[in-house]
CSV table of C-alpha atoms and ligand atoms in Angstrom, one decimal:
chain,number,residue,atom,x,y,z
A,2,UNK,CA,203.6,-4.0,197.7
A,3,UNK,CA,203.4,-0.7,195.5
A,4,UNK,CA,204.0,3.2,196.0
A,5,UNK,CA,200.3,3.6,197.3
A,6,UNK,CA,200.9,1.2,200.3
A,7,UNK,CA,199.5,3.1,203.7
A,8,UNK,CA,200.5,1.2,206.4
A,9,UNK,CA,200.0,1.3,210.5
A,10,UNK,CA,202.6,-1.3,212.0
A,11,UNK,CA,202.5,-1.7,215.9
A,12,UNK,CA,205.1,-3.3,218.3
A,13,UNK,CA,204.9,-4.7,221.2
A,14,UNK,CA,206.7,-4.6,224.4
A,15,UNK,CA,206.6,-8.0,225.5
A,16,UNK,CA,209.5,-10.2,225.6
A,17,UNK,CA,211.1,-11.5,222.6
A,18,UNK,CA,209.6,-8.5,220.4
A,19,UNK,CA,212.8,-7.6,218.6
A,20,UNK,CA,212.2,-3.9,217.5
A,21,UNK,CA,215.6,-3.5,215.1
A,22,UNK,CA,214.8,-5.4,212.4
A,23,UNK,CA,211.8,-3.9,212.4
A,24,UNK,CA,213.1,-0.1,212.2
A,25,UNK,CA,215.8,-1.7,209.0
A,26,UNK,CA,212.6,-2.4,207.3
A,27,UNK,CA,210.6,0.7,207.8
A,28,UNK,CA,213.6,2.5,206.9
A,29,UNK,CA,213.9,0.6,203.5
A,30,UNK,CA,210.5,1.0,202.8
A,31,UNK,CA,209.7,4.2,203.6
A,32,UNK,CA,212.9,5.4,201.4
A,33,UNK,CA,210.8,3.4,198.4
A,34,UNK,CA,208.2,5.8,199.0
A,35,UNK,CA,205.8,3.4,201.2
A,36,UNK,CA,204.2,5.7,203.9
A,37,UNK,CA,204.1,3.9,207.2
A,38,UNK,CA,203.0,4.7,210.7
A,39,UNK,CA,204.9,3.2,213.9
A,40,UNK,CA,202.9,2.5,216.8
A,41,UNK,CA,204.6,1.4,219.8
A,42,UNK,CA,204.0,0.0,223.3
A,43,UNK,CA,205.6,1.3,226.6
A,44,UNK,CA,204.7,-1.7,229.3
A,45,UNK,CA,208.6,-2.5,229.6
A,46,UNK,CA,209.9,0.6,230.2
A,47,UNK,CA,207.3,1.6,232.8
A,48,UNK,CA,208.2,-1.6,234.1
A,49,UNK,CA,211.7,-0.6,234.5
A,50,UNK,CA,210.6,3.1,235.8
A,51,UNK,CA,208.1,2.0,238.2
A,52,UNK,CA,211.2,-0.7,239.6
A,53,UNK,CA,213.9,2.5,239.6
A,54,UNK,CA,211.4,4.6,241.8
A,55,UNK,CA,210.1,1.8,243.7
A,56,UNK,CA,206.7,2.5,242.3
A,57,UNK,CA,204.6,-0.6,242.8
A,58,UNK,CA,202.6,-1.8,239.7
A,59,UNK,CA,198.7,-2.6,240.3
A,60,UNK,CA,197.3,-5.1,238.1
A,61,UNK,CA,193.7,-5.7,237.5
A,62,UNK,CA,191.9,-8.1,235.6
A,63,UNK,CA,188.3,-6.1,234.6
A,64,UNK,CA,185.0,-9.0,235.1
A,65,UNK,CA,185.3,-9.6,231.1
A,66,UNK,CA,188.8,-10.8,231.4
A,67,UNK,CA,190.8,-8.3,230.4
A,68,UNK,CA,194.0,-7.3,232.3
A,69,UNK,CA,195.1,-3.9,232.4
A,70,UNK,CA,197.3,-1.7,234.8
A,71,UNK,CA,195.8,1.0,237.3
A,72,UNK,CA,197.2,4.3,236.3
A,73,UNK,CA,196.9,6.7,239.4
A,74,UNK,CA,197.7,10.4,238.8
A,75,UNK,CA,201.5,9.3,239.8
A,76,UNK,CA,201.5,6.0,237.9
A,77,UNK,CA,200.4,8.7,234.4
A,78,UNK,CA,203.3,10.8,234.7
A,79,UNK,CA,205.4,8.0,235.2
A,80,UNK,CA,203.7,6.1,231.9
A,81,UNK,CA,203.5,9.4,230.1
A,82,UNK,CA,207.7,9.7,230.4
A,83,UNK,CA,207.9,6.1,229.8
A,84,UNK,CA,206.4,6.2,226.3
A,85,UNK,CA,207.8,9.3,225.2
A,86,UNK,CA,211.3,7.8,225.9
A,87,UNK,CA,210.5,4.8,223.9
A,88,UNK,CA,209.6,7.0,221.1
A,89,UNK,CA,212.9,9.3,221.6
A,90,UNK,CA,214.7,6.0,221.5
A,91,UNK,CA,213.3,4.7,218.3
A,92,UNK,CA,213.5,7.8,216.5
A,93,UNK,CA,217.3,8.1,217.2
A,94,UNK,CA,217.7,4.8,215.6
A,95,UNK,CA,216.2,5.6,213.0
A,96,UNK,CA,218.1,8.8,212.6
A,97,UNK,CA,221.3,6.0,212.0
A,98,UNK,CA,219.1,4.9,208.7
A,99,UNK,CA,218.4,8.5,207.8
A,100,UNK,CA,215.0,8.6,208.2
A,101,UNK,CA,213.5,11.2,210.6
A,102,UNK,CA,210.7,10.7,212.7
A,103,UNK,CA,208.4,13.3,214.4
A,104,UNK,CA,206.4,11.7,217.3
A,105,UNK,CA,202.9,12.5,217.6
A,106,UNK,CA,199.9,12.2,219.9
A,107,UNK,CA,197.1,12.9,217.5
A,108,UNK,CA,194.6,11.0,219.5
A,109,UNK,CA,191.9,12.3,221.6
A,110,UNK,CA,190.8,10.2,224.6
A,111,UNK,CA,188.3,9.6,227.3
A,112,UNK,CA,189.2,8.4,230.8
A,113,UNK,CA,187.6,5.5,232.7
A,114,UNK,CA,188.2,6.8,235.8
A,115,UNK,CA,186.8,3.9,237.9
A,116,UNK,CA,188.2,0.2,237.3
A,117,UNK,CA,186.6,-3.0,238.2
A,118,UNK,CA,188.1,-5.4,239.2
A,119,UNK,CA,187.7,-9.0,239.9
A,120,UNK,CA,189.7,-10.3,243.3
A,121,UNK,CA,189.3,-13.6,244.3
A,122,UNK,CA,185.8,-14.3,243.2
A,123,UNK,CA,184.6,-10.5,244.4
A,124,UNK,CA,184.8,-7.2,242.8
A,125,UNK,CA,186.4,-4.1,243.6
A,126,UNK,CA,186.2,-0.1,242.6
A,127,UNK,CA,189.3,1.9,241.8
A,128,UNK,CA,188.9,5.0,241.3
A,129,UNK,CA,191.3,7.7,239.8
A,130,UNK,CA,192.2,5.9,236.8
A,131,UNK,CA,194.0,7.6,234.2
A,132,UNK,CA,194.0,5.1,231.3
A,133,UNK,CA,191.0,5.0,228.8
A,134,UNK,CA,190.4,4.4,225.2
A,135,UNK,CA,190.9,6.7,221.8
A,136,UNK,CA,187.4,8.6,221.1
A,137,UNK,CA,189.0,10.5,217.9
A,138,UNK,CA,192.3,10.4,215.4
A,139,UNK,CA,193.6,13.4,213.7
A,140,UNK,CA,194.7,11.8,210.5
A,141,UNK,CA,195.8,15.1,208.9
A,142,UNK,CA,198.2,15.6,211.9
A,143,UNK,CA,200.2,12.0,210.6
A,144,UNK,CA,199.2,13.3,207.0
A,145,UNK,CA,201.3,16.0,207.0
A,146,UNK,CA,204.1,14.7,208.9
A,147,UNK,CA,204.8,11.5,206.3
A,148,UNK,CA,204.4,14.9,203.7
A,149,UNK,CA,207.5,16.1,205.4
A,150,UNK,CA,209.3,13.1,204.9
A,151,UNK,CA,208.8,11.8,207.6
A,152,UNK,CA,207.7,8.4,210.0
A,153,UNK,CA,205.5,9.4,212.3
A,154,UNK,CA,205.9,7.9,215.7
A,155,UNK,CA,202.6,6.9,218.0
A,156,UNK,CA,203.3,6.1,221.9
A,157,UNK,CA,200.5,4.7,223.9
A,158,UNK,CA,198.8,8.0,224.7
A,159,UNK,CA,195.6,9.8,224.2
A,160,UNK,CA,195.2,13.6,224.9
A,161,UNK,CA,192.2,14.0,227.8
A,162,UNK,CA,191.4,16.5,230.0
A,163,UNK,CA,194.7,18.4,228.8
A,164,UNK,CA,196.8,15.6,229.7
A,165,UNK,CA,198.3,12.7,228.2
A,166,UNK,CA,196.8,8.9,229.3
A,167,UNK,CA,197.7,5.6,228.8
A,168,UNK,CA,196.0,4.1,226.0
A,169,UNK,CA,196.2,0.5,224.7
A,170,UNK,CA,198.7,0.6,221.8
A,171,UNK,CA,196.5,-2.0,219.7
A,172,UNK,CA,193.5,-0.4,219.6
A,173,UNK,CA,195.5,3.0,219.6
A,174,UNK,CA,196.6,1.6,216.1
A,175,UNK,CA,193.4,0.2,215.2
A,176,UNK,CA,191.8,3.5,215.4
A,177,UNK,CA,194.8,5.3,213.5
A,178,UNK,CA,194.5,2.6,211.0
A,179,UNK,CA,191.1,3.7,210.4
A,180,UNK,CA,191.5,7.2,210.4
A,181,UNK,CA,194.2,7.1,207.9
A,182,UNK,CA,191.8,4.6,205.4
A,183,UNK,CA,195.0,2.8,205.4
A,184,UNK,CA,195.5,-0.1,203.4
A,185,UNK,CA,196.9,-2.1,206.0
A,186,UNK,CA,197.4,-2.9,209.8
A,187,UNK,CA,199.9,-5.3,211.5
A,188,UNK,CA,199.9,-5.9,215.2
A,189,UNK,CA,203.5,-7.7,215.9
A,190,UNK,CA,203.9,-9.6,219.3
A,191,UNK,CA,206.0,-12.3,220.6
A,192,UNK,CA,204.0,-15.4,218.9
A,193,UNK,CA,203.8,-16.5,215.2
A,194,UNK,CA,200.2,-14.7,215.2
A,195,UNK,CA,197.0,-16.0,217.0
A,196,UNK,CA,196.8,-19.4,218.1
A,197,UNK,CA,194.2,-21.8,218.7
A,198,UNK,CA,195.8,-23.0,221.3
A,199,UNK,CA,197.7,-20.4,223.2
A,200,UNK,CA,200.2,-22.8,224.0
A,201,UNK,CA,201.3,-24.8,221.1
A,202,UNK,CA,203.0,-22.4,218.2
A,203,UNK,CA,201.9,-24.9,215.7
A,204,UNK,CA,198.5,-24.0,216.0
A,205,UNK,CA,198.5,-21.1,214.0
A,206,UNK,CA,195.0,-20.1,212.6
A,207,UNK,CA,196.2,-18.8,208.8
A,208,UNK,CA,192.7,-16.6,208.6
A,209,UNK,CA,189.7,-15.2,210.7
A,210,UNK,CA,186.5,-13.7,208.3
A,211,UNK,CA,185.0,-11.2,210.7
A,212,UNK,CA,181.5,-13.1,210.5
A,213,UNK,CA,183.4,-16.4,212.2
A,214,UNK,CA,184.8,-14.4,214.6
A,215,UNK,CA,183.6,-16.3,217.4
A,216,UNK,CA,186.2,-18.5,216.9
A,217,UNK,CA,189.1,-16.1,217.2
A,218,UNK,CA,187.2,-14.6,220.5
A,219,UNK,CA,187.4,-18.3,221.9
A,220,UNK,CA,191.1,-18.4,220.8
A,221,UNK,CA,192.4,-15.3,222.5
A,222,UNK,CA,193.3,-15.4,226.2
A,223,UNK,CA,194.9,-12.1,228.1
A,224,UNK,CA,196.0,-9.8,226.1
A,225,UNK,CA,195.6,-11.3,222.8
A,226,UNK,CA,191.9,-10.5,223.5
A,227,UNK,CA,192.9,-6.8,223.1
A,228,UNK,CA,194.4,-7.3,219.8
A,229,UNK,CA,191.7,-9.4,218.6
A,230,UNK,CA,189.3,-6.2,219.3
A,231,UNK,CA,191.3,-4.0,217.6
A,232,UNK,CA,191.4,-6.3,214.6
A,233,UNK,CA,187.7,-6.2,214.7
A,234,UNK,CA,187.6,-2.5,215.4
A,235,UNK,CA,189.8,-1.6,212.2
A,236,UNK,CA,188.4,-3.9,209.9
A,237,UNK,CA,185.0,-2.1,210.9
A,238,UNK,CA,186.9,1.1,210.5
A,239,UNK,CA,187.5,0.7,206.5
A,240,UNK,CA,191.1,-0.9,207.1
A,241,UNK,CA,191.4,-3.4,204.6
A,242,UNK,CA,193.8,-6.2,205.9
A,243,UNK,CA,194.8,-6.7,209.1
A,244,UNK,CA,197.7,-8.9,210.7
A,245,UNK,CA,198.8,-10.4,213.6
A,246,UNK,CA,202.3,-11.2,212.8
A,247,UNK,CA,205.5,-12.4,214.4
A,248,UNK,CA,207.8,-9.7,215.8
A,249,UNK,CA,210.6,-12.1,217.0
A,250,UNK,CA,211.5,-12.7,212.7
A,251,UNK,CA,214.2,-10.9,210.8
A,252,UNK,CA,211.6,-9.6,208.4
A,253,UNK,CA,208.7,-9.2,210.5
A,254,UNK,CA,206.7,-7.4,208.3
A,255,UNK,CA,207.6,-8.5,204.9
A,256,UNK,CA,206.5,-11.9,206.7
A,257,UNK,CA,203.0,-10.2,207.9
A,258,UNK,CA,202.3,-8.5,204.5
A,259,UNK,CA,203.2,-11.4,202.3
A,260,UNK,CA,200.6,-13.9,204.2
A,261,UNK,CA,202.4,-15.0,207.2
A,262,UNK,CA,201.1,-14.7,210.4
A,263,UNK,CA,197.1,-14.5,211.3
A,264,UNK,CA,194.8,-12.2,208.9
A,265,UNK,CA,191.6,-11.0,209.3
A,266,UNK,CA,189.1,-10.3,207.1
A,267,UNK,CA,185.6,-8.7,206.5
A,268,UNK,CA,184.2,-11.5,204.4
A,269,UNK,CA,183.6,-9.1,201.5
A,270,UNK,CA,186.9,-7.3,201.2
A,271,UNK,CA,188.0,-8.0,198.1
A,272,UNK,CA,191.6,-7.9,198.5
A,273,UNK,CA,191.6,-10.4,201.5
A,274,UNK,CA,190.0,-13.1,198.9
A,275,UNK,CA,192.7,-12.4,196.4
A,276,UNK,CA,195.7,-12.5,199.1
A,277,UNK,CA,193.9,-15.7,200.8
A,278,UNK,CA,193.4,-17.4,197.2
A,279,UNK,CA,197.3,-17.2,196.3
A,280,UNK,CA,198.6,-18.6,199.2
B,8,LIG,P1,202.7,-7.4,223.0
B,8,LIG,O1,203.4,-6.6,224.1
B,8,LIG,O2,203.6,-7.9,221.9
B,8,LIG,O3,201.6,-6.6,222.4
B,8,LIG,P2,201.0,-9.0,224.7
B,8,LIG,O4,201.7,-9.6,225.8
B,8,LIG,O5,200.1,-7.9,224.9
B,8,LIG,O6,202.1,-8.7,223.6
B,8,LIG,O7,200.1,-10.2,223.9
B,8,LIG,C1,200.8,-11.3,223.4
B,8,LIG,C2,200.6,-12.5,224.3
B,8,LIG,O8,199.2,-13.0,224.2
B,8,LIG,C3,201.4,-13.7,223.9
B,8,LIG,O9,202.7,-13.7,224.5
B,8,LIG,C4,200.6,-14.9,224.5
B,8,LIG,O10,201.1,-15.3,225.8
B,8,LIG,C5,199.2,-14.3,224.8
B,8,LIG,N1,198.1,-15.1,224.1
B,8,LIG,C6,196.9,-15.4,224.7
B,8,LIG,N2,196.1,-16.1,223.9
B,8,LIG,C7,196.8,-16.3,222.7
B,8,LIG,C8,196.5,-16.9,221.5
B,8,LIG,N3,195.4,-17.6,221.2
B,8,LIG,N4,197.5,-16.9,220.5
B,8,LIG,C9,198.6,-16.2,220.7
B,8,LIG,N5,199.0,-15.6,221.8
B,8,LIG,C10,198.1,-15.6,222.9
């Protein structure tokens, strides 16, 4: 990849995500004068938080199948912390490769207060939610911090209301992907990208057009769905590639950029066509 690479890389928390090798590549490419943006989640360490303060996690699974956590005006504080000391963490680690970050929360949000949710066949209201989606990224905010030299951090978090919420970290990426007209996204979880079937690793699908995307929409179960979305939601946003890739490798992102992993395309992209064609 050349000097003009923009990227947006995001890492999950799930198991098996191994976030080191990705911070030794980051470093190495942004000293080559690469500008990348690190996205992060924060599920395992509200995990661990919510466990310390015997804080009981509330799961719900929405009527369209997606599974998200209620955030109460406790549960916020508890998530905002969370991701902020994930992002401390990472950019101390990074310090040891001489690369300073500056973490940011450049994204406006909008609450969804009130949750459905689907219990045993019937559905439920929660109210007092304080997790929502991005409305609006301030690209000249991460602009100017990869001017300074520096790799601009993104927890899970949207400003709303003067506070911080729980965003997804996907979409979050999606939309600062698109902001940023960057040239690429990569969404690195704990498989070798999307599967066809969820549970055989083999079944790797190499390449999704966005006018076949009912396929990938069949593929994805839990929270694959959400990434899948936000695949669909940059690639409608201007980003030009976008990969699911494996974040378990030793290269994970040489591995995603250089045609591992799943990409998606918009069927006219040009670059997509080349990268597909030379595989
Ligand atoms: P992360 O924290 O890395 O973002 P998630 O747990 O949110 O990871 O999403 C990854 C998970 O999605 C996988 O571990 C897998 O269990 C699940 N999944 C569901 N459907 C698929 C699929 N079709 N292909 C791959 N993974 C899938």
């Amino acid at each position: 990849m050349s000097m003009d690479v923009l990227g947006v890389v995001k890492i999950g928390g799930a198991s098996g995500n191994r976030l080191e090798p990705l911070l030794e590549e980051l470093a190495l490419r942004v000293r080559r004068g690469e500008r990348w943006v690190l996205v992060h989640g924060a599920s395992g360490m509200m995990e661990r938080l919510c466990a310390e303060r015997g804080i009981e996690v509330r799961y719900v699974i929405s009527p369209s199948g997606y599974r998200s956590r209620f955030v109460g005006p406790l549960e916020r504080e508890v998530f905002e912390e969370a991701a902020l000391a994930v992002s401390r963490s990472i950019a101390e680690r990074m310090e040891a490769f001489s690369v300073p970050c500056e973490v940011l929360t450049p994204a406006a949000g909008e609450r969804k207060d009130c949750l459905r949710s689907l219990e045993g066949g019937r559905m439920r209201l929660l109210r007092g939610n304080y997790s929502g989606r991005v409305t609006a990224v301030r690209a000249d905010l991460i602009m100017e911090a990869m001017e300074r030299g520096s790799l601009p951090l993104l927890p899970p978090l949207a400003v709303c209301e003067g506070l911080l919420i729980n965003v997804d970290g996907d979409r979050l990426a999606a939309a600062a992907a698109s902001a940023l007209g960057a040239s690429v996204l990569v969404m690195l979880t704990n498989t070798p990208g999307l599967l066809l079937d969820p549970s055989d690793p083999s079944s790797l699908i190499r390449r999704v057009d966005l006018d076949r995307w009912d396929l990938a929409e069949k593929a994805a179960q839990g929270n694959m769905k959400r990434k899948v979305l936000a695949a669909q939601e940059a690639l409608m946003g201007g980003v030009q590639r976008v990969v699911i890739g494996d974040g378990r490798l030793q290269s994970p992102l040489e591995w995603a950029v250089e045609g591992g992993g799943t990409e998606f395309c918009s069927t006219r992209s040009a670059p997509c066509m080349e990268a597909a064609a030379s595989r």
